[in-house]
CSV table of C-alpha atoms in Angstrom, one decimal:
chain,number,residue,atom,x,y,z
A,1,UNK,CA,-8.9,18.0,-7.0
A,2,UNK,CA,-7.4,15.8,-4.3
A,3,UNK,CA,-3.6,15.7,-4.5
A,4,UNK,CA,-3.5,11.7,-4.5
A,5,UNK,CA,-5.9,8.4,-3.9
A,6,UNK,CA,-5.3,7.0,-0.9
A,7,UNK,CA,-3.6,3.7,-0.9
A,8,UNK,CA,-5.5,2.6,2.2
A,9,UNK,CA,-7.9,4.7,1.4
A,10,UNK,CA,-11.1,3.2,2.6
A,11,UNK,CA,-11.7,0.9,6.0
A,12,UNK,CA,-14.2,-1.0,4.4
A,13,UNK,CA,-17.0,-1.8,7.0
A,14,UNK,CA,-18.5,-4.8,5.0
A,15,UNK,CA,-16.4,-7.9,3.6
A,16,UNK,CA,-15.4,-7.4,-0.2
A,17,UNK,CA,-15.0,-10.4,-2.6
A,18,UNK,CA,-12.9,-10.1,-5.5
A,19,UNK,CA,-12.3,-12.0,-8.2
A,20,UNK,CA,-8.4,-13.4,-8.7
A,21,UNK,CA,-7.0,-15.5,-11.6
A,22,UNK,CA,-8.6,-17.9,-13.0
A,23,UNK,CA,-12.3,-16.4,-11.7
A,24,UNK,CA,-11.5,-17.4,-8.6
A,25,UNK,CA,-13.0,-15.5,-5.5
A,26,UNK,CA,-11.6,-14.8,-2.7
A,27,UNK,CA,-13.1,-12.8,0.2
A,28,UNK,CA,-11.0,-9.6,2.1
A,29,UNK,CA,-12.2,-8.9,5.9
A,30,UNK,CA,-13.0,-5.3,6.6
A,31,UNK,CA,-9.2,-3.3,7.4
A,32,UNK,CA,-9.3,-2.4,11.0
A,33,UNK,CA,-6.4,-0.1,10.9
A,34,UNK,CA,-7.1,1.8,14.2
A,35,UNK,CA,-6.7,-1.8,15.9
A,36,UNK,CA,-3.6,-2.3,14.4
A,37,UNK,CA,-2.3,1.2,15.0
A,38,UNK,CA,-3.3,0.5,19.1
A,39,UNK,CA,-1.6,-2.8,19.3
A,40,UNK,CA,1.4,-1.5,17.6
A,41,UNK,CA,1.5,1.3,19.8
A,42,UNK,CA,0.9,-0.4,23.3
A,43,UNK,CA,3.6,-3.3,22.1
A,44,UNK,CA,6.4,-0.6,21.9
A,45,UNK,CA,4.9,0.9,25.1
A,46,UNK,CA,4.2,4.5,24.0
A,47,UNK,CA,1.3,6.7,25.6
A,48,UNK,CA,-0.8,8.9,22.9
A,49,UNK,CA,1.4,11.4,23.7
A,50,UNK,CA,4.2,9.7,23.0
A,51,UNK,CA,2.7,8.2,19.9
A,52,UNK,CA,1.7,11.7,18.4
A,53,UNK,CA,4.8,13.6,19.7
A,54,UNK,CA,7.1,10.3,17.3
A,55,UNK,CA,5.0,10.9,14.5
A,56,UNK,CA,3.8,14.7,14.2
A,57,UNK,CA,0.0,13.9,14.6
A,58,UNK,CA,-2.4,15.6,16.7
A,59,UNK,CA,-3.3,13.8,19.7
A,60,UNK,CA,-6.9,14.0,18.8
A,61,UNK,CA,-6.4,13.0,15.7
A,62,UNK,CA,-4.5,9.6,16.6
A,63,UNK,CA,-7.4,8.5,19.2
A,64,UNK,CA,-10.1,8.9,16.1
A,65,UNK,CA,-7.4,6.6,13.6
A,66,UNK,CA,-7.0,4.3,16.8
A,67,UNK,CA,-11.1,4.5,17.5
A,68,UNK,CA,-11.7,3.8,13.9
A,69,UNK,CA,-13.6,7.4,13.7
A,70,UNK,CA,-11.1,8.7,10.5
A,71,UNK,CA,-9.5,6.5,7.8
A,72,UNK,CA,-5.9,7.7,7.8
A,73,UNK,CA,-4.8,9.3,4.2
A,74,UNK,CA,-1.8,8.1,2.3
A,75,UNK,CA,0.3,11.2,4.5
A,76,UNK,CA,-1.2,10.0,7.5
A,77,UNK,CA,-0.1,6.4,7.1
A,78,UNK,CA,3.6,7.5,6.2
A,79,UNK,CA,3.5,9.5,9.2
A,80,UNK,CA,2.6,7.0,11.4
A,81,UNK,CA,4.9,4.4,9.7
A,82,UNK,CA,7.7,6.6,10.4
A,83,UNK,CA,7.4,7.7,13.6
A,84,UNK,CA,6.4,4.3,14.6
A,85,UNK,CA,9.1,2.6,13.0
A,86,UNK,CA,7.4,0.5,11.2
A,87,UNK,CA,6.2,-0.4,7.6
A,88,UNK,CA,2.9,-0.3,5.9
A,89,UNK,CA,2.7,-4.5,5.7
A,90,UNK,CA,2.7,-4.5,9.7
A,91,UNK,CA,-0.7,-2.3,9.7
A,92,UNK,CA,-2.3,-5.5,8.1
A,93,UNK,CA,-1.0,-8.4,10.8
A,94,UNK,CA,0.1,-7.9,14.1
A,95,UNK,CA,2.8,-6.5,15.5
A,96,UNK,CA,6.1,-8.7,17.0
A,97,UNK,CA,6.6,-9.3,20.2
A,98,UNK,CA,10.4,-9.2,20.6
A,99,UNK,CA,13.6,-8.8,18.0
A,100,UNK,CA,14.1,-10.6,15.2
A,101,UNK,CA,17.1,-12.7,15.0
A,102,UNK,CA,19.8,-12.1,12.2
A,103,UNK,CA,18.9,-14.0,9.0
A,104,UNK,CA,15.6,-13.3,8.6
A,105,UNK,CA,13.5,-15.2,5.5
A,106,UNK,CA,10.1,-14.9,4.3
A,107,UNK,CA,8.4,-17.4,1.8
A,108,UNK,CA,5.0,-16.3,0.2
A,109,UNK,CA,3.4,-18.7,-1.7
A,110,UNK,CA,1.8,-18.0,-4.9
A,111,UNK,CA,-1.6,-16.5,-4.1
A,112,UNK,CA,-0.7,-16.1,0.0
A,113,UNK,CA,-0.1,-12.5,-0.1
A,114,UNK,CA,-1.7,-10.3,2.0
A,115,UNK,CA,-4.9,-8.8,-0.6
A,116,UNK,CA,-6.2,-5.2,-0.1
A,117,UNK,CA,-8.2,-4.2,-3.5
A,118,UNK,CA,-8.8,-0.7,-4.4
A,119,UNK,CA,-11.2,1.5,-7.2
A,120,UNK,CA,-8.1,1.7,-8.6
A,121,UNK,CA,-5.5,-1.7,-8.5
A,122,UNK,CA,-5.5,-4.7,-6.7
A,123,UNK,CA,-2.8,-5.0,-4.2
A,124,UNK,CA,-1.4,-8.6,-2.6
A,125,UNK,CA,1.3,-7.6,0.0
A,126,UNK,CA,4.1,-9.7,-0.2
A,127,UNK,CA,6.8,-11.3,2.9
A,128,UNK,CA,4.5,-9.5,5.4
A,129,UNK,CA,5.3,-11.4,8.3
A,130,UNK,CA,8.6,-9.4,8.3
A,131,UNK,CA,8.9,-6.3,10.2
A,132,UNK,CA,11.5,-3.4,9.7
A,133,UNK,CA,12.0,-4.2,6.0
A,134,UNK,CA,14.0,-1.6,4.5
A,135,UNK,CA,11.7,-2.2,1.2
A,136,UNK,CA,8.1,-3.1,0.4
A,137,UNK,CA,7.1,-5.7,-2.3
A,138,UNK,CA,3.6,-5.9,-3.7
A,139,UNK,CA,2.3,-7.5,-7.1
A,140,UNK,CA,-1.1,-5.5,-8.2
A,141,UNK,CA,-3.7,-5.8,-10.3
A,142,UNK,CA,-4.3,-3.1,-12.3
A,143,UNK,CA,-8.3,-2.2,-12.7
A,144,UNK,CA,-7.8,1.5,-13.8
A,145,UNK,CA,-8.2,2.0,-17.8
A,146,UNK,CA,-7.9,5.9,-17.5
A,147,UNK,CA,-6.0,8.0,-15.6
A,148,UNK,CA,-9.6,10.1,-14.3
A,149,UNK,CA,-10.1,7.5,-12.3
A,150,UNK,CA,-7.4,8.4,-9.7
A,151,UNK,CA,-8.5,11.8,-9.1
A,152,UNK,CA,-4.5,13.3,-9.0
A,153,UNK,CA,-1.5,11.8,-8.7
A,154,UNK,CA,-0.3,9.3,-6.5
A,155,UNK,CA,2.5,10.5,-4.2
A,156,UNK,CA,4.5,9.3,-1.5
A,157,UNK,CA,8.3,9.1,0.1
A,158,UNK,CA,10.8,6.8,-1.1
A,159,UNK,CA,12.2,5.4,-4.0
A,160,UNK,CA,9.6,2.7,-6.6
A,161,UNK,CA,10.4,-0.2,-8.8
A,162,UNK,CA,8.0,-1.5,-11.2
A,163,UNK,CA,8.4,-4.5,-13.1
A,164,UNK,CA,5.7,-5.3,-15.7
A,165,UNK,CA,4.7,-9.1,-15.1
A,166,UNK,CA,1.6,-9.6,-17.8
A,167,UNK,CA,-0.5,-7.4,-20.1
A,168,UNK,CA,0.5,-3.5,-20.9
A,169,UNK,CA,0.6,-1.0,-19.2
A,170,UNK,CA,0.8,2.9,-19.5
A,171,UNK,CA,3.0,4.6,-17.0
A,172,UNK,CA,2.1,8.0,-16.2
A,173,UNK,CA,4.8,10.3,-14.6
A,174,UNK,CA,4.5,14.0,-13.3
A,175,UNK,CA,7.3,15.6,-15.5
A,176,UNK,CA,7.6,12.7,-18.4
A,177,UNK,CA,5.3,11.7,-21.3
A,178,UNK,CA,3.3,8.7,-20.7
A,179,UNK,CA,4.7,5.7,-21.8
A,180,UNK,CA,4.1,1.9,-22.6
A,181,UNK,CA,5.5,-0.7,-21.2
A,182,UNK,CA,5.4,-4.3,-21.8
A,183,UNK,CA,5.3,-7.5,-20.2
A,184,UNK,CA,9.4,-7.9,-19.1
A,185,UNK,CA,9.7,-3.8,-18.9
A,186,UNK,CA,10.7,-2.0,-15.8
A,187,UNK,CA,11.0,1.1,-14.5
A,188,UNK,CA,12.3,2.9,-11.5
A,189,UNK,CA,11.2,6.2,-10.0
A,190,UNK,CA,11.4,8.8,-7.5
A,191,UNK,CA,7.9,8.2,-5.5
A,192,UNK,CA,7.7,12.0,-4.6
A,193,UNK,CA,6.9,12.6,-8.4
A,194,UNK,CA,3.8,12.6,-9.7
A,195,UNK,CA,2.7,9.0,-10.4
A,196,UNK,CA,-0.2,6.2,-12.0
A,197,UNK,CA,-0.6,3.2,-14.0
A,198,UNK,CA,-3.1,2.3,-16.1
A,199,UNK,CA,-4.0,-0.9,-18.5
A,200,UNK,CA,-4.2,-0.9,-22.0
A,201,UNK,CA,-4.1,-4.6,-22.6
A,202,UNK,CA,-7.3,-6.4,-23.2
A,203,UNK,CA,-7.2,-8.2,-19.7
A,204,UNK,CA,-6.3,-6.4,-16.7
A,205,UNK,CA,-2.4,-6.0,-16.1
A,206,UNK,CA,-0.7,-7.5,-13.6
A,207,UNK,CA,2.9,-6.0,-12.2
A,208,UNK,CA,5.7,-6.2,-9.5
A,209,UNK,CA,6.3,-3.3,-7.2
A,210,UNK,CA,9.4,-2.8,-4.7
A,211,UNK,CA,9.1,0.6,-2.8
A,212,UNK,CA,11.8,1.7,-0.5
């Protein structure tokens, strides 16, 4: 049983429509990541060597991610995110050029966020065109109704808040009971830790993520 589902688990090779609020569809273009892994790369002028030395990967192993030949697992990615100094959103737009001045602001407009859908929930990345944020914000759809369909629990490094926007959900944690929360519940965990959410309202919940 695998330890996790990948959060960027698939490159998809064909377009994927979705359906958003309202019944409104909304195409999402194939995820190159090995492009974006390259152009991240060449912009802070690191060989492969370099690149693999920074973030503990086999050189082989970065050329395939780079040469879209592998998908990168959830590990992978926070390897590369590390060692590159970088953060997961920057994988989906491209990398800046030069620093960022001091009072940095992102606005995100309601239904502007960056989407990448899953088996599982449907993410929409949010203040992406910032770089080196010291946390990640996402609101997600969540599809899954049982906790089979994630195949293990999700892990990662850092720290996770979840705020429950609409619906129910139940929260599943590694060394806790499940539990329900409601539309206005929160919850904050250590990432590390066993983790999944599933819906038990009629429609689909929908919920706020901050992971740092």
């Amino acid at each position: 049983m695998p330890e996790e589902p990948q959060f960027l688990r698939d490159q998809r090779k064909e377009p994927l429509t979705v359906e958003r609020e309202g019944g409104v569809e909304a195409t999402v273009e194939p995820l190159k990541l090995g492009e974006r892994v390259r152009a991240i790369r060449l912009n802070q002028k690191l060989t492969l060597e370099e690149a693999a030395k920074l973030t503990g990967l086999a050189r082989s192993t970065l050329s395939k991610i780079e040469n879209e030949q592998i998908s990168p697992t959830f590990s992978v990615v926070t390897k590369l995110v590390r060692g590159l100094n970088i953060d997961v959103p920057q994988l989906f737009s491209q990398p800046s050029s030069g620093p960022s001045a001091g009072g940095r602001r992102d606005i995100t407009r309601s239904g502007e966020g960056k989407p990448h859908p899953t088996p599982t929930y449907e993410h929409e990345l949010l203040a992406t065109q910032l770089t080196h944020k010291k946390m990640i914000p996402f609101r997600t759809r969540v599809h899954a109704r049982d906790f089979a369909a994630f195949g293990g629990w999700v892990r990662h490094e850092g720290e996770e808040f979840l705020y429950v926007l609409d619906g129910s959900i139940l929260l599943y944690t590694e060394f806790y009971e499940p539990i329900e929360l409601f539309a206005g519940d929160s919850a904050y965990y250590d990432c590390s830790m066993g983790h999944a959410l599933v819906s038990t309202s009629e429609q689909d919940a929908f919920v706020l993520w901050v992971t740092a």
